[in-house]
Structure formats: structure tokens, C-alpha cells
PDB file of C-alpha atoms in Angstrom:
ATOM      1  CA  SER M   1     -30.725  32.995 -37.102  1.00 74.00           C
ATOM      2  CA  ALA M   2     -28.841  30.548 -39.391  1.00 83.00           C
ATOM      3  CA  VAL M   3     -28.362  30.479 -43.139  1.00 89.00           C
ATOM      4  CA  ILE M   4     -28.874  27.123 -44.796  1.00 94.00           C
ATOM      5  CA  SER M   5     -27.726  26.080 -48.150  1.00 95.00           C
ATOM      6  CA  GLN M   6     -29.640  23.121 -49.538  1.00 96.00           C
ATOM      7  CA  LYS M   7     -28.896  21.454 -52.888  1.00 96.00           C
ATOM      8  CA  PRO M   8     -29.787  20.263 -55.446  1.00 97.00           C
ATOM      9  CA  SER M   9     -32.749  22.730 -55.429  1.00 95.00           C
ATOM     10  CA  ARG M  10     -34.657  20.413 -57.933  1.00 96.00           C
ATOM     11  CA  ASP M  11     -34.008  17.093 -59.769  1.00 97.00           C
ATOM     12  CA  ILE M  12     -35.957  14.733 -62.071  1.00 97.00           C
ATOM     13  CA  CYS M  13     -35.023  11.152 -61.529  1.00 97.00           C
ATOM     14  CA  GLN M  14     -35.896   7.720 -62.752  1.00 97.00           C
ATOM     15  CA  ARG M  15     -37.592   5.174 -60.654  1.00 97.00           C
ATOM     16  CA  GLY M  16     -35.168   2.841 -59.043  1.00 97.00           C
ATOM     17  CA  THR M  17     -32.360   5.337 -58.619  1.00 97.00           C
ATOM     18  CA  SER M  18     -31.258   7.248 -55.475  1.00 98.00           C
ATOM     19  CA  LEU M  19     -30.726  10.888 -54.887  1.00 98.00           C
ATOM     20  CA  THR M  20     -28.701  12.510 -52.147  1.00 98.00           C
ATOM     21  CA  ILE M  21     -29.642  15.925 -50.748  1.00 98.00           C
ATOM     22  CA  GLN M  22     -27.209  18.070 -49.020  1.00 98.00           C
ATOM     23  CA  CYS M  23     -27.600  20.707 -46.329  1.00 97.00           C
ATOM     24  CA  GLN M  24     -25.018  23.004 -45.254  1.00 97.00           C
ATOM     25  CA  VAL M  25     -25.401  25.617 -42.238  1.00 95.00           C
ATOM     26  CA  ASP M  26     -23.266  28.537 -41.779  1.00 92.00           C
ATOM     27  CA  SER M  27     -22.961  27.900 -38.003  1.00 89.00           C
ATOM     28  CA  GLN M  28     -22.604  24.986 -35.791  1.00 88.00           C
ATOM     29  CA  VAL M  29     -26.143  23.555 -34.623  1.00 86.00           C
ATOM     30  CA  THR M  30     -27.164  20.849 -32.404  1.00 80.00           C
ATOM     31  CA  MET M  31     -30.314  19.780 -34.147  1.00 82.00           C
ATOM     32  CA  MET M  32     -30.978  19.250 -37.761  1.00 91.00           C
ATOM     33  CA  PHE M  33     -34.215  17.949 -39.286  1.00 94.00           C
ATOM     34  CA  TRP M  34     -35.368  16.598 -42.515  1.00 96.00           C
ATOM     35  CA  TYR M  35     -38.950  17.078 -43.706  1.00 96.00           C
ATOM     36  CA  ARG M  36     -41.099  15.871 -46.657  1.00 97.00           C
ATOM     37  CA  GLN M  37     -43.764  17.906 -48.166  1.00 95.00           C
ATOM     38  CA  GLN M  38     -45.964  16.163 -50.626  1.00 94.00           C
ATOM     39  CA  PRO M  39     -47.885  18.119 -53.316  1.00 90.00           C
ATOM     40  CA  GLY M  40     -50.291  20.520 -51.834  1.00 87.00           C
ATOM     41  CA  GLN M  41     -49.698  19.048 -48.338  1.00 90.00           C
ATOM     42  CA  SER M  42     -48.149  20.137 -44.983  1.00 91.00           C
ATOM     43  CA  LEU M  43     -44.617  19.229 -43.791  1.00 93.00           C
ATOM     44  CA  THR M  44     -44.036  15.674 -42.250  1.00 94.00           C
ATOM     45  CA  LEU M  45     -40.828  15.058 -40.158  1.00 93.00           C
ATOM     46  CA  ILE M  46     -38.809  12.341 -41.629  1.00 96.00           C
ATOM     47  CA  ALA M  47     -36.148  12.276 -38.999  1.00 94.00           C
ATOM     48  CA  THR M  48     -33.783  14.215 -36.809  1.00 91.00           C
ATOM     49  CA  ALA M  49     -30.159  14.094 -37.762  1.00 91.00           C
ATOM     50  CA  ASN M  50     -27.888  13.646 -34.817  1.00 82.00           C
ATOM     51  CA  GLN M  51     -24.204  14.438 -34.979  1.00 83.00           C
ATOM     52  CA  GLY M  52     -22.041  11.460 -34.079  1.00 80.00           C
ATOM     53  CA  SER M  53     -24.960   8.871 -33.883  1.00 82.00           C
ATOM     54  CA  GLU M  54     -27.698   7.563 -36.043  1.00 86.00           C
ATOM     55  CA  ALA M  55     -30.587   9.553 -37.087  1.00 91.00           C
ATOM     56  CA  THR M  56     -33.956   9.350 -35.124  1.00 90.00           C
ATOM     57  CA  TYR M  57     -36.684   8.372 -37.619  1.00 93.00           C
ATOM     58  CA  GLU M  58     -40.364   9.210 -37.165  1.00 92.00           C
ATOM     59  CA  SER M  59     -43.048   6.600 -37.539  1.00 91.00           C
ATOM     60  CA  GLY M  60     -43.459   5.554 -41.180  1.00 94.00           C
ATOM     61  CA  PHE M  61     -39.832   6.361 -42.110  1.00 96.00           C
ATOM     62  CA  VAL M  62     -36.993   3.925 -42.114  1.00 96.00           C
ATOM     63  CA  ILE M  63     -33.338   4.053 -42.562  1.00 96.00           C
ATOM     64  CA  ASP M  64     -33.030   1.758 -45.536  1.00 97.00           C
ATOM     65  CA  LYS M  65     -35.276   4.160 -47.519  1.00 97.00           C
ATOM     66  CA  PHE M  66     -34.026   7.516 -46.121  1.00 98.00           C
ATOM     67  CA  PRO M  67     -30.466   7.124 -44.982  1.00 97.00           C
ATOM     68  CA  ILE M  68     -29.172  10.208 -43.263  1.00 96.00           C
ATOM     69  CA  SER M  69     -25.583  11.285 -42.548  1.00 94.00           C
ATOM     70  CA  ARG M  70     -24.412  13.974 -39.931  1.00 94.00           C
ATOM     71  CA  PRO M  71     -20.658  14.062 -40.117  1.00 92.00           C
ATOM     72  CA  ASN M  72     -20.394  17.234 -38.201  1.00 92.00           C
ATOM     73  CA  LEU M  73     -22.298  20.033 -36.677  1.00 91.00           C
ATOM     74  CA  THR M  74     -22.774  21.987 -39.717  1.00 93.00           C
ATOM     75  CA  PHE M  75     -23.646  19.565 -42.539  1.00 95.00           C
ATOM     76  CA  SER M  76     -26.124  16.582 -43.303  1.00 96.00           C
ATOM     77  CA  THR M  77     -27.285  14.699 -46.186  1.00 97.00           C
ATOM     78  CA  LEU M  78     -30.566  12.829 -46.936  1.00 98.00           C
ATOM     79  CA  THR M  79     -30.639  10.030 -49.550  1.00 98.00           C
ATOM     80  CA  VAL M  80     -33.913   9.042 -51.039  1.00 98.00           C
ATOM     81  CA  SER M  81     -33.229   5.424 -52.226  1.00 98.00           C
ATOM     82  CA  ASN M  82     -34.796   3.277 -54.726  1.00 97.00           C
ATOM     83  CA  MET M  83     -37.152   6.010 -55.676  1.00 97.00           C
ATOM     84  CA  SER M  84     -40.771   5.453 -56.928  1.00 97.00           C
ATOM     85  CA  PRO M  85     -43.117   8.188 -58.328  1.00 96.00           C
ATOM     86  CA  GLU M  86     -44.662   8.413 -54.780  1.00 96.00           C
ATOM     87  CA  ASP M  87     -41.462   9.950 -53.526  1.00 97.00           C
ATOM     88  CA  SER M  88     -42.068  13.015 -55.578  1.00 97.00           C
ATOM     89  CA  SER M  89     -42.122  15.724 -53.056  1.00 96.00           C
ATOM     90  CA  ILE M  90     -40.240  18.642 -51.692  1.00 96.00           C
ATOM     91  CA  TYR M  91     -37.581  17.778 -49.177  1.00 97.00           C
ATOM     92  CA  LEU M  92     -36.588  20.391 -46.652  1.00 96.00           C
ATOM     93  CA  CYS M  93     -33.829  20.491 -43.969  1.00 96.00           C
ATOM     94  CA  SER M  94     -34.088  22.778 -41.122  1.00 94.00           C
ATOM     95  CA  VAL M  95     -32.123  23.655 -37.919  1.00 91.00           C
ATOM     96  CA  VAL M  96     -33.104  24.900 -34.470  1.00 84.00           C
ATOM     97  CA  SER M  97     -31.984  28.128 -33.116  1.00 71.00           C
ATOM     98  CA  ARG M  98     -32.414  28.771 -29.341  1.00 64.00           C
ATOM     99  CA  THR M  99     -32.648  32.183 -27.878  1.00 58.00           C
ATOM    100  CA  GLN M 100     -30.402  33.467 -25.202  1.00 49.00           C
ATOM    101  CA  TYR M 101     -33.129  33.570 -22.614  1.00 47.00           C
ATOM    102  CA  GLN M 102     -35.315  30.612 -23.191  1.00 51.00           C
ATOM    103  CA  ALA M 103     -35.091  27.517 -25.277  1.00 59.00           C
ATOM    104  CA  LYS M 104     -37.458  28.055 -28.253  1.00 68.00           C
ATOM    105  CA  ASN M 105     -37.948  25.664 -30.850  1.00 75.00           C
ATOM    106  CA  ILE M 106     -37.530  28.237 -33.828  1.00 84.00           C
ATOM    107  CA  GLN M 107     -36.522  26.433 -36.879  1.00 88.00           C
ATOM    108  CA  TYR M 108     -34.653  27.812 -39.960  1.00 90.00           C
ATOM    109  CA  PHE M 109     -35.273  26.093 -43.309  1.00 93.00           C
ATOM    110  CA  GLY M 110     -33.301  25.539 -46.395  1.00 94.00           C
ATOM    111  CA  ALA M 111     -34.951  26.420 -49.670  1.00 95.00           C
ATOM    112  CA  GLY M 112     -35.961  22.869 -50.291  1.00 95.00           C
ATOM    113  CA  THR M 113     -35.324  20.212 -53.025  1.00 97.00           C
ATOM    114  CA  ARG M 114     -38.015  19.600 -55.380  1.00 96.00           C
ATOM    115  CA  LEU M 115     -37.992  16.006 -56.599  1.00 97.00           C
ATOM    116  CA  SER M 116     -39.898  14.467 -59.429  1.00 97.00           C
ATOM    117  CA  VAL M 117     -39.548  10.665 -60.011  1.00 97.00           C
ATOM    118  CA  LEU M 118     -40.603   9.368 -63.337  1.00 96.00           C
TER     119      LEU M 118
ATOM    120  CA  SER O   1     -52.333  12.760 -33.975  1.00 42.00           C
ATOM    121  CA  GLN O   2     -51.115  16.031 -32.619  1.00 46.00           C
ATOM    122  CA  GLN O   3     -51.095  17.846 -36.035  1.00 58.00           C
ATOM    123  CA  GLY O   4     -53.090  21.096 -36.156  1.00 68.00           C
ATOM    124  CA  GLU O   5     -55.819  21.916 -38.438  1.00 78.00           C
ATOM    125  CA  GLU O   6     -56.044  25.278 -40.166  1.00 82.00           C
ATOM    126  CA  ASP O   7     -58.898  27.053 -41.799  1.00 84.00           C
ATOM    127  CA  PRO O   8     -59.617  28.174 -44.232  1.00 90.00           C
ATOM    128  CA  GLN O   9     -57.489  25.966 -46.499  1.00 91.00           C
ATOM    129  CA  ALA O  10     -57.485  28.706 -49.163  1.00 93.00           C
ATOM    130  CA  LEU O  11     -58.166  32.485 -48.953  1.00 95.00           C
ATOM    131  CA  SER O  12     -58.359  34.966 -51.658  1.00 96.00           C
ATOM    132  CA  ILE O  13     -58.735  38.669 -50.932  1.00 96.00           C
ATOM    133  CA  GLN O  14     -58.038  42.022 -52.524  1.00 97.00           C
ATOM    134  CA  GLU O  15     -54.907  44.015 -51.737  1.00 97.00           C
ATOM    135  CA  GLY O  16     -55.364  46.320 -48.747  1.00 97.00           C
ATOM    136  CA  GLU O  17     -57.818  43.970 -47.055  1.00 97.00           C
ATOM    137  CA  ASN O  18     -57.028  42.025 -43.807  1.00 97.00           C
ATOM    138  CA  ALA O  19     -56.394  38.298 -43.883  1.00 97.00           C
ATOM    139  CA  THR O  20     -57.370  36.062 -40.908  1.00 97.00           C
ATOM    140  CA  MET O  21     -56.231  32.549 -40.705  1.00 96.00           C
ATOM    141  CA  ASN O  22     -57.245  30.053 -37.877  1.00 96.00           C
ATOM    142  CA  CYS O  23     -55.255  27.111 -36.421  1.00 95.00           C
ATOM    143  CA  SER O  24     -56.502  24.456 -34.077  1.00 94.00           C
ATOM    144  CA  TYR O  25     -54.409  21.882 -32.127  1.00 92.00           C
ATOM    145  CA  LYS O  26     -54.970  18.944 -29.984  1.00 89.00           C
ATOM    146  CA  THR O  27     -52.474  18.862 -27.082  1.00 85.00           C
ATOM    147  CA  SER O  28     -51.004  21.011 -24.417  1.00 85.00           C
ATOM    148  CA  ILE O  29     -48.159  23.182 -25.776  1.00 85.00           C
ATOM    149  CA  ASN O  30     -45.320  25.442 -24.688  1.00 84.00           C
ATOM    150  CA  ASN O  31     -45.516  27.801 -27.607  1.00 88.00           C
ATOM    151  CA  LEU O  32     -47.169  28.054 -31.036  1.00 92.00           C
ATOM    152  CA  GLN O  33     -45.479  29.434 -34.204  1.00 94.00           C
ATOM    153  CA  TRP O  34     -46.505  30.682 -37.635  1.00 96.00           C
ATOM    154  CA  TYR O  35     -44.483  30.177 -40.696  1.00 96.00           C
ATOM    155  CA  ARG O  36     -44.845  31.391 -44.275  1.00 97.00           C
ATOM    156  CA  GLN O  37     -43.835  29.401 -47.442  1.00 95.00           C
ATOM    157  CA  ASN O  38     -43.660  30.978 -50.759  1.00 93.00           C
ATOM    158  CA  SER O  39     -44.279  28.804 -54.029  1.00 84.00           C
ATOM    159  CA  GLY O  40     -43.125  25.574 -52.393  1.00 71.00           C
ATOM    160  CA  ARG O  41     -39.752  26.989 -51.097  1.00 83.00           C
ATOM    161  CA  GLY O  42     -38.381  26.901 -47.668  1.00 88.00           C
ATOM    162  CA  LEU O  43     -40.479  28.084 -44.686  1.00 93.00           C
ATOM    163  CA  VAL O  44     -39.866  31.444 -42.934  1.00 94.00           C
ATOM    164  CA  HIS O  45     -40.432  31.868 -39.377  1.00 93.00           C
ATOM    165  CA  LEU O  46     -42.940  34.809 -38.635  1.00 96.00           C
ATOM    166  CA  ILE O  47     -43.820  34.782 -34.997  1.00 95.00           C
ATOM    167  CA  LEU O  48     -43.938  32.828 -31.887  1.00 93.00           C
ATOM    168  CA  ILE O  49     -46.336  33.109 -29.121  1.00 94.00           C
ATOM    169  CA  ARG O  50     -45.893  31.498 -25.767  1.00 91.00           C
ATOM    170  CA  SER O  51     -48.470  29.538 -24.044  1.00 90.00           C
ATOM    171  CA  ASN O  52     -48.982  32.096 -21.328  1.00 92.00           C
ATOM    172  CA  GLU O  53     -49.394  34.901 -23.929  1.00 95.00           C
ATOM    173  CA  ARG O  54     -52.769  35.868 -25.449  1.00 97.00           C
ATOM    174  CA  GLU O  55     -51.819  38.348 -28.135  1.00 98.00           C
ATOM    175  CA  LYS O  56     -48.555  39.215 -29.906  1.00 97.00           C
ATOM    176  CA  HIS O  57     -47.807  41.880 -32.630  1.00 96.00           C
ATOM    177  CA  SER O  58     -45.024  42.068 -35.191  1.00 95.00           C
ATOM    178  CA  GLY O  59     -45.475  44.764 -37.949  1.00 97.00           C
ATOM    179  CA  ARG O  60     -48.618  44.041 -39.787  1.00 97.00           C
ATOM    180  CA  LEU O  61     -48.898  40.490 -38.013  1.00 98.00           C
ATOM    181  CA  ARG O  62     -51.091  40.016 -35.143  1.00 98.00           C
ATOM    182  CA  VAL O  63     -51.196  36.522 -33.530  1.00 98.00           C
ATOM    183  CA  THR O  64     -53.744  35.406 -30.818  1.00 98.00           C
ATOM    184  CA  LEU O  65     -53.699  32.372 -28.685  1.00 97.00           C
ATOM    185  CA  ASP O  66     -56.522  30.813 -26.737  1.00 96.00           C
ATOM    186  CA  THR O  67     -55.178  27.883 -24.901  1.00 94.00           C
ATOM    187  CA  SER O  68     -58.541  26.911 -23.466  1.00 95.00           C
ATOM    188  CA  LYS O  69     -59.888  26.394 -27.045  1.00 95.00           C
ATOM    189  CA  LYS O  70     -56.543  25.128 -28.317  1.00 94.00           C
ATOM    190  CA  SER O  71     -56.569  27.518 -31.120  1.00 96.00           C
ATOM    191  CA  SER O  72     -54.746  30.434 -32.626  1.00 97.00           C
ATOM    192  CA  SER O  73     -55.298  33.093 -35.326  1.00 97.00           C
ATOM    193  CA  LEU O  74     -53.024  35.110 -37.454  1.00 98.00           C
ATOM    194  CA  LEU O  75     -54.221  38.340 -38.742  1.00 98.00           C
ATOM    195  CA  ILE O  76     -52.358  40.225 -41.626  1.00 98.00           C
ATOM    196  CA  THR O  77     -53.381  43.795 -41.873  1.00 97.00           C
ATOM    197  CA  ALA O  78     -53.322  45.979 -44.957  1.00 97.00           C
ATOM    198  CA  SER O  79     -52.290  43.000 -47.237  1.00 97.00           C
ATOM    199  CA  ARG O  80     -49.935  43.281 -50.015  1.00 97.00           C
ATOM    200  CA  ALA O  81     -49.270  41.179 -53.135  1.00 95.00           C
ATOM    201  CA  ALA O  82     -46.156  40.059 -51.546  1.00 95.00           C
ATOM    202  CA  ASP O  83     -48.079  38.326 -48.816  1.00 97.00           C
ATOM    203  CA  THR O  84     -49.271  35.739 -51.302  1.00 97.00           C
ATOM    204  CA  ALA O  85     -48.046  32.461 -49.784  1.00 96.00           C
ATOM    205  CA  SER O  86     -49.026  29.526 -47.661  1.00 96.00           C
ATOM    206  CA  TYR O  87     -49.094  30.064 -43.929  1.00 96.00           C
ATOM    207  CA  PHE O  88     -48.656  27.195 -41.484  1.00 96.00           C
ATOM    208  CA  CYS O  89     -48.972  27.165 -37.739  1.00 96.00           C
ATOM    209  CA  ALA O  90     -46.663  24.762 -35.846  1.00 94.00           C
ATOM    210  CA  THR O  91     -46.730  23.510 -32.338  1.00 91.00           C
ATOM    211  CA  ASP O  92     -43.889  21.908 -30.363  1.00 82.00           C
ATOM    212  CA  GLY O  93     -44.124  18.266 -29.759  1.00 68.00           C
ATOM    213  CA  ILE O  94     -42.008  15.392 -28.458  1.00 61.00           C
ATOM    214  CA  GLY O  95     -40.705  12.917 -31.049  1.00 55.00           C
ATOM    215  CA  ILE O  96     -39.262   9.420 -30.737  1.00 52.00           C
ATOM    216  CA  GLN O  97     -36.897   9.174 -27.843  1.00 54.00           C
ATOM    217  CA  GLY O  98     -37.761  12.545 -26.561  1.00 54.00           C
ATOM    218  CA  ALA O  99     -36.531  14.614 -29.394  1.00 54.00           C
ATOM    219  CA  GLN O 100     -38.011  17.931 -29.690  1.00 68.00           C
ATOM    220  CA  LYS O 101     -39.861  18.482 -32.870  1.00 80.00           C
ATOM    221  CA  LEU O 102     -42.494  20.791 -34.604  1.00 87.00           C
ATOM    222  CA  VAL O 103     -45.820  19.632 -35.731  1.00 89.00           C
ATOM    223  CA  PHE O 104     -47.285  21.555 -38.590  1.00 92.00           C
ATOM    224  CA  GLY O 105     -50.760  22.375 -39.441  1.00 92.00           C
ATOM    225  CA  GLN O 106     -52.224  21.746 -43.052  1.00 92.00           C
ATOM    226  CA  GLY O 107     -51.682  25.410 -43.977  1.00 93.00           C
ATOM    227  CA  THR O 108     -53.802  28.058 -45.567  1.00 95.00           C
ATOM    228  CA  ARG O 109     -52.955  29.239 -48.966  1.00 95.00           C
ATOM    229  CA  LEU O 110     -53.316  33.022 -49.173  1.00 97.00           C
ATOM    230  CA  THR O 111     -53.703  34.870 -52.535  1.00 96.00           C
ATOM    231  CA  ILE O 112     -53.651  38.631 -52.425  1.00 97.00           C
ATOM    232  CA  ASN O 113     -55.330  40.012 -55.682  1.00 95.00           C
ATOM    233  CA  PRO O 114     -54.021  43.517 -56.911  1.00 91.00           C
TER     234      PRO O 114
END
């Protein structure tokens, strides 16, 4: 398993500003993910954070809006840029743990960042 | 979309009763997982069942998988107030550039009444 520290846990921001969310893992992991969970909804993958290269974004998400950094194997940041009320969501980071015997895509999640944009 | 569907969307039962949640998905999978989320916090992995397995147990949890129907169920026996949470199924998928990812269902919000 992996222990993930995500901060801030919540924030209230003004429209037009940007917020950077940090995700710190207690061990080196290959794959880190960033998700968005809109109110009352399921999780939607924003991007996969790749160490040493640009993040891989899912359809509907772009780097200008959600720039991601991954400077090493234990840390990543997600920035929500030029925020609007529609960006109010919970943002979650996760990492993949693989078992010894078989690659299993079990993900471990941070506690999430609850963002409200006014 | 490969995203799964879960039913019911919400379930409210009395403490001690069993709770059953269902998940359907659309494409072939390698495995299916169930996660729990308490009050909008991070998700916690509960159990994984492989595509060649039909049933799996973990404590009070029982998961079944029917690949012919592309469906799974999660049974929580002898429910407790602490089981109140949202439950999501997740299937493996392939994202952009072949990156492995999880596709989450819509979730079932379970409320256990004392």
C-alpha cells in the first residue's frame, strides 16, 4: 500500500484565480493520477502524471487549464487555472500499487481537495 | 463510454441488515474492483475480483462477477453504521497512449440507519 498526503484539504477561491494542489507519496511510485469528482458525481480522470515527461490528459481536459508537474517519483502537483464556479469539485490524486505476483491496477487515494469557487 | 452503471443510486437500510449493490460495465475487463468513499473524502480499496473468478469474500464483503452479463454485485452482510458511505465499482481501461487507468461507476450511496 501507499500513504498519500494531499493538500490543501479544502479551499475557497475567487473566480479567475489559480490553485495548486500537492500530492506527496511515502514511497516511489511509477504512476500517479489526478481525478475530478463533481458534486454528487463519480470520479473522472483528468490526467496521468508521468515522471520526467508531460502529463497524459484525458479527453476534455487540457494542459493550459490543468497544468501538472511530476518532478520525482514521490510528488506531483495539479493546478486549476483561471477558475470558474464550474470548477468547484473534489480533486483527488491516486497512485498505483502492483502486487508481487501480478500487475493489478489497485489505486490508493489521497484524502482529496474540496474546492469551492465563488 | 466504458463507464459502469451502478444500482441502486441510493440505498437506505437498518443496521444489521444486508446491503447489495450492483454494477454493470460495457467492455471486456481484466478485473473489477470495489471502492468505498466516506463523506467526499478519498476512496479506499475494498476488494478486487479477477475476470476468471466468480466470487470472492473479504470479511463481511462478498463480491460476485458475471462476465457473460458484464455485471458484478457487492454484498455487505450484517451492516453497521460505519458502513455508511458511497460505494464505487471500477474496471480497468486503457487511456490515451495506452496508459492504464480505472473507469469508475456512478456509485451507490449507502445509508445505515441505527
